[in-house]
Coordinates of C-alpha atoms and ligand atoms in Angstrom, one line a residue:
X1 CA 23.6 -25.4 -6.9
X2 CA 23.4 -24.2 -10.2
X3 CA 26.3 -21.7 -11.4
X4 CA 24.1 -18.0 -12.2
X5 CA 26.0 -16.2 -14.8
X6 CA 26.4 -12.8 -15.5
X7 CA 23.3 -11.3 -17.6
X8 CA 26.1 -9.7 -19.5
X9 CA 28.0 -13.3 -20.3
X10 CA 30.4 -15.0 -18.3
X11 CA 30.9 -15.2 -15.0
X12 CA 29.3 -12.8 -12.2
X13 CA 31.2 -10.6 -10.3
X14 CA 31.0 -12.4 -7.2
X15 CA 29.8 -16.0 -6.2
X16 CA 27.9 -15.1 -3.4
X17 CA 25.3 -12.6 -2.7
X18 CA 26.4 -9.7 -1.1
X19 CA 23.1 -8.1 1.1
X20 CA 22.4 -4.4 1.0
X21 CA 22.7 -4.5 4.8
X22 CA 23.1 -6.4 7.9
X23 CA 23.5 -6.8 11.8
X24 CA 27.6 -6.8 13.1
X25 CA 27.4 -9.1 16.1
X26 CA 30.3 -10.0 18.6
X27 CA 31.2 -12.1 21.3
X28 CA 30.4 -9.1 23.7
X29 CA 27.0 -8.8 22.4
X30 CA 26.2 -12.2 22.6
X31 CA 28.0 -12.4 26.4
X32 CA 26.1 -9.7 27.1
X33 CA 22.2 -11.2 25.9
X34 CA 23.2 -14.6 27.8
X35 CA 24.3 -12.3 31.2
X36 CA 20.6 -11.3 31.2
X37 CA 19.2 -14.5 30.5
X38 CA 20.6 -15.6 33.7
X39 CA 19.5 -12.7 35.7
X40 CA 16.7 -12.4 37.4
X41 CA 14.8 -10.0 34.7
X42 CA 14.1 -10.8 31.2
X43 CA 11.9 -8.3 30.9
X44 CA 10.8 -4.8 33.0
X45 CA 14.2 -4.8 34.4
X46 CA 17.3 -2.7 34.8
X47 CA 18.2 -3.0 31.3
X48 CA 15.8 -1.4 29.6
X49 CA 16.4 2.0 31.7
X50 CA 20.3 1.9 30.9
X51 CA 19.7 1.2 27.2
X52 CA 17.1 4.7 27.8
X53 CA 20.0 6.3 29.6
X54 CA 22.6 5.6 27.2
X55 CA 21.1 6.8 23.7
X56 CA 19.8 9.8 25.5
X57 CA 23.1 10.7 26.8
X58 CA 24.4 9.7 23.3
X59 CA 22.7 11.9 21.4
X60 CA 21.7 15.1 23.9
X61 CA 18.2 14.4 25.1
X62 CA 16.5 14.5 28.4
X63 CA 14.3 11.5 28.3
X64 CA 13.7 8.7 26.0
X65 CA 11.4 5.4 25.4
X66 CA 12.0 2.3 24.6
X67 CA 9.5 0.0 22.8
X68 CA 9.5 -2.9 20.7
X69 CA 9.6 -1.3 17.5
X70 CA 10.8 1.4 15.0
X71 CA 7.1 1.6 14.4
X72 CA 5.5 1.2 17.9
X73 CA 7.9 3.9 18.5
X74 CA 6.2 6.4 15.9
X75 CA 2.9 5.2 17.0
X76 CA 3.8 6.9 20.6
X77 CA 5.3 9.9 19.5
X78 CA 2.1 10.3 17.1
X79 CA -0.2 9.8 20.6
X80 CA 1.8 12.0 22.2
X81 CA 1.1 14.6 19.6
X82 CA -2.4 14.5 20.4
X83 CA -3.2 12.7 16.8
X84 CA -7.1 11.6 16.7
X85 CA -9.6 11.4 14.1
X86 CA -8.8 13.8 11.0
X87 CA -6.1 15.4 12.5
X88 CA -3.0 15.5 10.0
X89 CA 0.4 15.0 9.5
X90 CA 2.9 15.8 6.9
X91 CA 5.5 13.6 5.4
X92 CA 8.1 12.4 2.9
X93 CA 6.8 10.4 0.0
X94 CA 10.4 8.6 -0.2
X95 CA 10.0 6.8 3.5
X96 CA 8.9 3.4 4.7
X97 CA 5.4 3.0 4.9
X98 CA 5.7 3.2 8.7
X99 CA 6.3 7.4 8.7
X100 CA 2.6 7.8 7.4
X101 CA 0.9 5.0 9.1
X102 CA 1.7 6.0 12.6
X103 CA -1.2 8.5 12.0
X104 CA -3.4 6.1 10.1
X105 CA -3.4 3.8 13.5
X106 CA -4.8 7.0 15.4
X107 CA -7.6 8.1 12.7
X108 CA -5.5 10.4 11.2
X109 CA -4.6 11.5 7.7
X110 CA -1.5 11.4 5.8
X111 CA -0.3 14.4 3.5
X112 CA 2.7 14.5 1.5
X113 CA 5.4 17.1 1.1
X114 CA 7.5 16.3 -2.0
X115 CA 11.7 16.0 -1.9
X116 CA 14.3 18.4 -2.7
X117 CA 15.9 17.0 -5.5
X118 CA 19.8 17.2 -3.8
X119 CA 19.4 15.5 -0.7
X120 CA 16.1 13.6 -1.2
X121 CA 15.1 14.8 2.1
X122 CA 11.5 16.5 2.8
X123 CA 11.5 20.3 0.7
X124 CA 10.2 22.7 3.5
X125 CA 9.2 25.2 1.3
X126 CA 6.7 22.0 -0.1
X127 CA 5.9 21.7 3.6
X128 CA 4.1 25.3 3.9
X129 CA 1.9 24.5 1.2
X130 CA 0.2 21.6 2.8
X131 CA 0.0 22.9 6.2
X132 CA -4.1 23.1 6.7
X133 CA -6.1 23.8 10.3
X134 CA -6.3 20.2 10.8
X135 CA -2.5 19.9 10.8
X136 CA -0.9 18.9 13.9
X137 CA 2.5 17.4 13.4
X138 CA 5.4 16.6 10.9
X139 CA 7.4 14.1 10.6
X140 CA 10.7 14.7 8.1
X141 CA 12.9 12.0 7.9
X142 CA 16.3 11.7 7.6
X143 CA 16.8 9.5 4.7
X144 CA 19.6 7.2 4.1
X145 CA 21.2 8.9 7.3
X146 CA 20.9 12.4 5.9
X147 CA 19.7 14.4 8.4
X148 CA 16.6 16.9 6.9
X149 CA 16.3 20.6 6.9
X150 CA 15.3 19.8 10.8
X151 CA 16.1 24.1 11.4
X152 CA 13.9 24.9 8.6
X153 CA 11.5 22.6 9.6
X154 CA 11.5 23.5 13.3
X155 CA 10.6 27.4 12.5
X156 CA 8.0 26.5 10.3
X157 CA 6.1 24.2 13.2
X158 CA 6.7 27.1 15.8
X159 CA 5.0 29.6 13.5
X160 CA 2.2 27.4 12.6
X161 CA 2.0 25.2 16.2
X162 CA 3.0 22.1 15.3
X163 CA 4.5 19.1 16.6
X164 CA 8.1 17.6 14.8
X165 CA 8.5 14.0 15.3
X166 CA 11.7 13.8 13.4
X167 CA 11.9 9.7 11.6
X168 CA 15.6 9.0 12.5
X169 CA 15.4 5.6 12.0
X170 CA 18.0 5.8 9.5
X171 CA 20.2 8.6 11.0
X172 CA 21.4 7.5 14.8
X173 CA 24.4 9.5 15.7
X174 CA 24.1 11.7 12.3
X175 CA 24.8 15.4 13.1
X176 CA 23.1 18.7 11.9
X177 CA 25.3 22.1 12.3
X178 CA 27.2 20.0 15.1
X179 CA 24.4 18.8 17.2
X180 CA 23.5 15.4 17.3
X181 CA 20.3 13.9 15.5
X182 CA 17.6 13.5 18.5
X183 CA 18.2 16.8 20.0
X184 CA 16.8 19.0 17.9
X185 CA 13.1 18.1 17.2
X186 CA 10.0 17.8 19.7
X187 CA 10.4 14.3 19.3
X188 CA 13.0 12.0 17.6
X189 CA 12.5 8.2 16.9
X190 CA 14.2 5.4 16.2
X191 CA 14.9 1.9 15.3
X192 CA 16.9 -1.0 15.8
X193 CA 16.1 -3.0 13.2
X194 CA 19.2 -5.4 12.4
X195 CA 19.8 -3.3 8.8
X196 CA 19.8 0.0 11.0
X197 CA 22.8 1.0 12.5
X198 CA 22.8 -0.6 16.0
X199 CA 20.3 -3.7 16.6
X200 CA 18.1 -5.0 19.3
X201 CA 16.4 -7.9 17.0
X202 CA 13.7 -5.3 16.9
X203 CA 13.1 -2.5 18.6
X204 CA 12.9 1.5 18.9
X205 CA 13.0 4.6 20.8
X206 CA 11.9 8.0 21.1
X207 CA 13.5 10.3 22.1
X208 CA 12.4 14.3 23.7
X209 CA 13.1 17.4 25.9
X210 CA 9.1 17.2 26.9
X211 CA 8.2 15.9 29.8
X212 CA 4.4 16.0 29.1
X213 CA 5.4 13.8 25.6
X214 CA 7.7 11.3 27.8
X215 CA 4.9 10.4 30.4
X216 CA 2.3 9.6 27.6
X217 CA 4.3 8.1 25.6
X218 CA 5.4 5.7 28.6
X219 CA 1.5 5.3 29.7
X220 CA 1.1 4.2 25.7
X221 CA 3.7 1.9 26.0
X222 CA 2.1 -0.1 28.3
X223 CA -1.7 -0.7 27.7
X224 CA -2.4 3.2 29.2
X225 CA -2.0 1.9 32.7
X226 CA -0.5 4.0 35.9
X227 CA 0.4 2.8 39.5
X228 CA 2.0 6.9 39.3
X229 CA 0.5 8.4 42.5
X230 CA 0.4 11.7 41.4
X231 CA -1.6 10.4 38.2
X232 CA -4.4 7.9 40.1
X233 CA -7.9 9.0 41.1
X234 CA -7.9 6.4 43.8
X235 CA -5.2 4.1 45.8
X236 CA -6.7 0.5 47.0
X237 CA -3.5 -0.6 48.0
X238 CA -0.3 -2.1 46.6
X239 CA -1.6 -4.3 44.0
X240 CA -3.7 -0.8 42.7
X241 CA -3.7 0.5 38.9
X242 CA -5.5 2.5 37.1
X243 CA -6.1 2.6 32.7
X244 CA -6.1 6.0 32.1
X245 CA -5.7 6.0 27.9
X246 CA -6.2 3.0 25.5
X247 CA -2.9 2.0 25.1
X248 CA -0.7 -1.2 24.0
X249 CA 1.9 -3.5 24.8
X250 CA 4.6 -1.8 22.8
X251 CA 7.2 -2.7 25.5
X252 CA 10.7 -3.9 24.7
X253 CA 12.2 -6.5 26.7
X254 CA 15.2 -6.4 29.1
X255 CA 17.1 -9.1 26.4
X256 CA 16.8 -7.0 23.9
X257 CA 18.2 -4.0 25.8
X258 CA 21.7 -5.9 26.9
X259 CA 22.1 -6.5 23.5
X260 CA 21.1 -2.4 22.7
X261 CA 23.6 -1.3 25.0
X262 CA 26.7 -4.0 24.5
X263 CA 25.9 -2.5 20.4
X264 CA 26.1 0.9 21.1
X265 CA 29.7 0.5 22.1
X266 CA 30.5 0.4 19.2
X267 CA 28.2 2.7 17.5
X268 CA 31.4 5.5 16.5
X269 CA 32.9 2.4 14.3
X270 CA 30.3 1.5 12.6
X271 CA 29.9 4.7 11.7
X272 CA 33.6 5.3 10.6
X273 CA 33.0 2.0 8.6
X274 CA 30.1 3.5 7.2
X275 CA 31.5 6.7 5.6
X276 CA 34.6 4.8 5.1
X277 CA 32.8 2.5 2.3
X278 CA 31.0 5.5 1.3
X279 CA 34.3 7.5 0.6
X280 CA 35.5 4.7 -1.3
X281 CA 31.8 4.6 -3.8
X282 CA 31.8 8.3 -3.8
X283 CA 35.8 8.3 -4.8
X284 CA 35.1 4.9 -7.5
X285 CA 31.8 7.1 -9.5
X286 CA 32.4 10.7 -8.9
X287 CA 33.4 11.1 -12.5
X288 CA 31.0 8.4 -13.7
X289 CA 28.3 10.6 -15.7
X290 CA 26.0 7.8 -16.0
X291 CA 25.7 7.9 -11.8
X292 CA 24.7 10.4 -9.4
X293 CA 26.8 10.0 -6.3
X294 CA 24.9 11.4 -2.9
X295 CA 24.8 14.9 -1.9
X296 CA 26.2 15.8 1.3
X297 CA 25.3 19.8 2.6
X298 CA 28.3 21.2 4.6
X299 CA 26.4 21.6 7.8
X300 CA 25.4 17.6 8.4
X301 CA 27.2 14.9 9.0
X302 CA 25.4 11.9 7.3
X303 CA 25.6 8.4 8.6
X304 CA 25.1 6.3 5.4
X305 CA 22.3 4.3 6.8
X306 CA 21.8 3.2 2.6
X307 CA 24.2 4.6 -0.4
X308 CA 21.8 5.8 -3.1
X309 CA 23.3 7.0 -6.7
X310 CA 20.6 7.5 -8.8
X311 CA 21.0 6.9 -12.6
X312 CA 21.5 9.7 -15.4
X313 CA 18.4 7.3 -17.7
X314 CA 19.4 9.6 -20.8
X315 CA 23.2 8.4 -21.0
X316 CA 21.5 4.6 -20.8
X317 CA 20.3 2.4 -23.1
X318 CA 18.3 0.8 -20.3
X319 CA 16.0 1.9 -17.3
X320 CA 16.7 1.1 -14.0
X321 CA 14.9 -1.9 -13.9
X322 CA 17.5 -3.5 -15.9
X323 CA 20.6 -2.0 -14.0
X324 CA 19.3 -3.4 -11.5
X325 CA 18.5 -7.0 -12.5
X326 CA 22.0 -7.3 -14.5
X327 CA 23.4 -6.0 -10.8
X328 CA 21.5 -8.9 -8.6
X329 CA 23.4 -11.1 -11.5
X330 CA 26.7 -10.0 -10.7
X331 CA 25.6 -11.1 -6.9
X332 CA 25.4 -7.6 -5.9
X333 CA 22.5 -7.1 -3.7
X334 CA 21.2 -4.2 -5.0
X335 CA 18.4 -2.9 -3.6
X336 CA 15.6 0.3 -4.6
X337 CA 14.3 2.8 -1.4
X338 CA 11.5 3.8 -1.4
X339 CA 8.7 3.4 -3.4
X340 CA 6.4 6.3 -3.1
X341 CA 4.4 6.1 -0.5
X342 CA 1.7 8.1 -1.7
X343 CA 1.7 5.2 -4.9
X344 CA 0.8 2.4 -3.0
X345 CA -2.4 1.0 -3.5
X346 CA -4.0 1.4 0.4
X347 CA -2.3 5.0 0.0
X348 CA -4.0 5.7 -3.5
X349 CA -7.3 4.2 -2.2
X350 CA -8.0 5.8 0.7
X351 CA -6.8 9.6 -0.4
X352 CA -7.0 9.8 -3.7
X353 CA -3.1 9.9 -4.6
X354 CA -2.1 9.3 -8.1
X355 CA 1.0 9.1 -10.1
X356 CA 2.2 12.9 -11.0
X357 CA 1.2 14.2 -7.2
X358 CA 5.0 14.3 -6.4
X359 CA 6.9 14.6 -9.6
X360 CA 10.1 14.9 -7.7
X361 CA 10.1 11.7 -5.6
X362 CA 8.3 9.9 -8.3
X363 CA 11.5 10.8 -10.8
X364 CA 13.6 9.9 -7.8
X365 CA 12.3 6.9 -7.7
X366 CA 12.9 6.1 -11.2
X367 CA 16.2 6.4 -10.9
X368 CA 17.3 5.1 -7.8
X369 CA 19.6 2.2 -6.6
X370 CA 20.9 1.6 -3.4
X371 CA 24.3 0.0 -3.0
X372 CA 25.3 -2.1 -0.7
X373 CA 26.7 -0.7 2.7
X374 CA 27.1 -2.0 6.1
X375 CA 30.1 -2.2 8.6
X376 CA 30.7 -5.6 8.4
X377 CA 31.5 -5.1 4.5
X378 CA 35.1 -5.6 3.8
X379 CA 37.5 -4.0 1.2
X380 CA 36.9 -6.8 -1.4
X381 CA 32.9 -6.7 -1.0
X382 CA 33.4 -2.3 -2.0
X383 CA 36.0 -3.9 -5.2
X384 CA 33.0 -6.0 -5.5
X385 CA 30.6 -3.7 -6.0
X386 CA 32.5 -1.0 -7.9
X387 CA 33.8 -3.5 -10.0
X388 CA 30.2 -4.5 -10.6
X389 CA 28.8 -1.3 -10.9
X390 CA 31.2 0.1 -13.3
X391 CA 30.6 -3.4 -15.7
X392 CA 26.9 -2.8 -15.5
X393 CA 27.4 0.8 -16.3
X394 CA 30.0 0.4 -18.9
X395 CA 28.3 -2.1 -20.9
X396 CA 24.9 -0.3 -20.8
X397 CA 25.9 3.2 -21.1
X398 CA 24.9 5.2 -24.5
Ligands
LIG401 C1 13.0 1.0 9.8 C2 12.2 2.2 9.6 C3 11.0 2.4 10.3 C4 10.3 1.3 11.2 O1 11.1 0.7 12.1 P1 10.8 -0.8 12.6 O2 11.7 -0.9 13.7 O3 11.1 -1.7 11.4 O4 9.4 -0.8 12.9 C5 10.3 3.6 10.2 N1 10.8 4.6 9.4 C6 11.9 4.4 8.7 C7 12.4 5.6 7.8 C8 12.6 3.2 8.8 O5 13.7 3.1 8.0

C-alpha cells in the first residue's frame, strides 16, 4: 500500500484511519443474536416485545415501536400525526435528510426553522414564525446528542395544536432538566444505526404516552392489517384479518432485537465513554481561539452522539474545506454534519429554497467539523486526534 503523507510534510499523525464512529460489539451480543437463531422465532417473536419493554422502561415511556429503521420509525410517528397531502411540518435545516422526508412520503411539506447559534439545536422563537393553518407537527432534533429546547417547543405546539415528534436519533439516554430524552414529547424516535449509540444492524423505535399514536403506528408497521377484535368489522374465523390503512412492512426482526437488548446493557458505558472523550477534546481546545468547542446548557445532559467544534474562518488562512482534507491526511476521519437540508437539490426543487433562507445553519455549516467519537476509541486514538487537530490548526492559523 502506498505510504499517504501528511499534506503538511512528513509523516501523518496516524497510520490508520480512524472513523468518526462505529458499532462496540461483544461476545454477549454476539451469544445473544446466535441464542435467537436457534430459537424457534427469528422474527415476530418474544424479542422484539422485550427490546419495546426495555427502552420504554429506560427512558420513562408508556409504549413504544419497533421497526426496521431510524426512518421507518419517523414515517410512523408522521402517520400517526395525521400527516396527508399539504399538511406541514417544521424542522431543523442541520438534520439528516430523513427528519423532513418522513412528511414528503405522506404528501406533505417540509418548512424550516433555522438554529440557535449556541447549541445548533432548532431556535423556537424561529419556530413561531413558520407555524401556518396547515401545520400539523414538529419535529426538533436533538443534534449531536443535544437535547433541543423540547420545553419551549412543547408550549408552543399546545398553544397552536400541534404534534412533537422529537428526532432523538442522536440523543438515546440524553437528559433535559433531569428527565430522560423520550419522555417528554408526543412522540420520540429513534435509531439503531451502528454509528448511533446502541445498534441493531438497523433499526428504530418510537416511542409515546398516546395510546391512539401506539396502535396506529403498530397497524403502519405492518401493512395496516388488524386481527384486533375490538378493531374488525367482521370475524370469519381464526385465520381472519382485516387492512384497515395502507400501511408497510416496517417490521424489525426478532435477531435484531436480541442484539438491541444484549446492547442496551451497556448503554450507561458507552455513554461515560462518550463524555469521557468529549471531556478530554473540550479540555485539549478550550483555549484554542481558532476552535469552537460545543456548548452544553446547564439543564441537559448531552450524549455526544458526534463532537462538532466549528472553526473561527477569520483566525485561518484556509476554509474548512482544507482543515478538513489536511485532517483526513493525518488519518483522522473527520467528518462534516449536516449539510443543509433545505440546500439540497430535491429540497431546492420542489420548494423553492435557496442559499441565504437560513443564514444561521448555512454559516454553521461553513464552519463545522465533526471529530471523531465513539466508545470503542481509546486514549491514544483522543492523543491522535488532538495531536492532529492542534498540527492542522497550528500550521494554518493567521
Ligand atoms: C440516523 C438518523 C436518522 C435515520 O435513522 P436510520 O436508522 O438510518 O433510518 C434520522 N434522523 C437523524 C437525526 C439521524 O441521525
Amino acid at each position: 500500500m502506498e505510504e499517504k503523507l501528511s499534506l503538511l510534510g512528513g509523516q501523518p499523525v496516524r497510520k490508520e484511519m480512524l472513523p468518526y464512529g462505529m458499532q462496540n460489539l461483544d461476545e454477549n451480543d454476539i451469544n445473544s443474536v446466535v441464542a435467537t437463531l436457534k430459537s424457534n422465532f427469528i422474527t415476530q417473536g418474544p424479542r422484539i416485545s422485550e427490546f419495546e419493554r426495555k427502552i420504554a422502561d429506560y427512558c420513562g415511556a408508556k409504549y413504544a415501536v419497533a421497526v426496521a429503521t431510524g426512518t421507518a420509525a419517523l414515517h410512523c410517528a408522521c402517520f400517526a400525526t395525521g400527516i396527508t397531502l399539504d399538511k406541514e411540518i417544521i424542522t431543523s435545516p442541520i438534520t439528516f435528510a430523513a427528519s423532513g422526508n418522513c412528511a414528503l412520503f405522506l404528501g406533505g411539506k417540509v418548512r424550516f426553522a433555522d438554529i440557535k447559534k449556541d447549541t445548533y439545536n432548532i431556535d423556537p422563537e424561529k419556530i413561531l414564525m413558520r407555524i401556518s393553518t396547515n401545520t400539523k407537527a414538529i419535529i426538533p432534533v436533538d443534534f449531536a446528542g443535544h437535547p433541543c429546547e423540547i420545553e419551549q417547543i412543547m408550549n408552543i405546539a399546545k398553544r397552536h395544536g400541534l404534534i412533537v415528534i422529537e428526532d432523538a436519533c442522536h440523543a438515546l439516554g440524553a437528559e433535559y432538566k433531569n428527565r430522560k430524552v423520550g419522555s417528554i414529547a408526543d412522540m420520540t424516535v429513534f435509531s439503531f444505526h451502528p454509528v448511533k449509540h446502541i445498534t441493531t444492524g438497523e433499526g428504530g423505535m418510537i416511542l409515546t404516552n398516546n395510546n391512539e399514536f401506539y396502535e396506529k403506528m403498530k397497524l403502519f408497521r405492518t401493512h395496516g392489517i388488524t386481527k384486533d377484535r375490538k378493531y374488525m368489522e367482521n370475524n370469519d374465523g381464526d385465520w381472519y384479518y382485516e387492512m384497515h390503512e395502507l400501511g408497510y412492512n416496517y417490521r424489525i426482526t426478532d435477531i435484531q432485537c436480541a442484539l438491541g437488548i444484549s446492547q442496551l446493557e451497556k448503554l450507561n458505558n458507552f455513554i461515560t465513554r462518550r463524555r469521557e472523550i468529549a471531556k478530554r477534546y473540550n479540555e485539549a481546545f478550550k483555549n484554542t481561539e481558532e476552535i469552537t468547542i460545543p456548548y452544553e446548557q446547564q439543564w441537559v445532559k448531552s450524549v455526544y452522539h458526534l463532537y462538532v467544534i466549528l472553526l473561527n474562518l477569520d483566525r485561518l488562512k484556509v476554509n474548512r474545506r482544507q482543515v478538513f482534507d489536511a485532517l483526513r491526511a493525518e488519518n483522522i476521519g473527520v467528518h462534516v454534519h449536516y449539510i443543509p437540508l433545505h440546500l439540497q437539490p430535491y429540497y431546492k426543487k420542489k420548494f423553492g429554497y435557496k442559499k441565504g433562507d437560513f443564514p444561521v445553519a448555512e454559516d454553521y455549516y461553513d464552519r463545522t467539523l465533526t471529530l471523531p467519537i465513539f466508545p470503542k476509541m481509546d486514549d491514544k486514538d483522543i492523543d491522535d486526534v488532538i495531536k492532529a487537530v492542534k498540527k492542522v490548526i497550528c500550521y494554518y492559523k493567521k
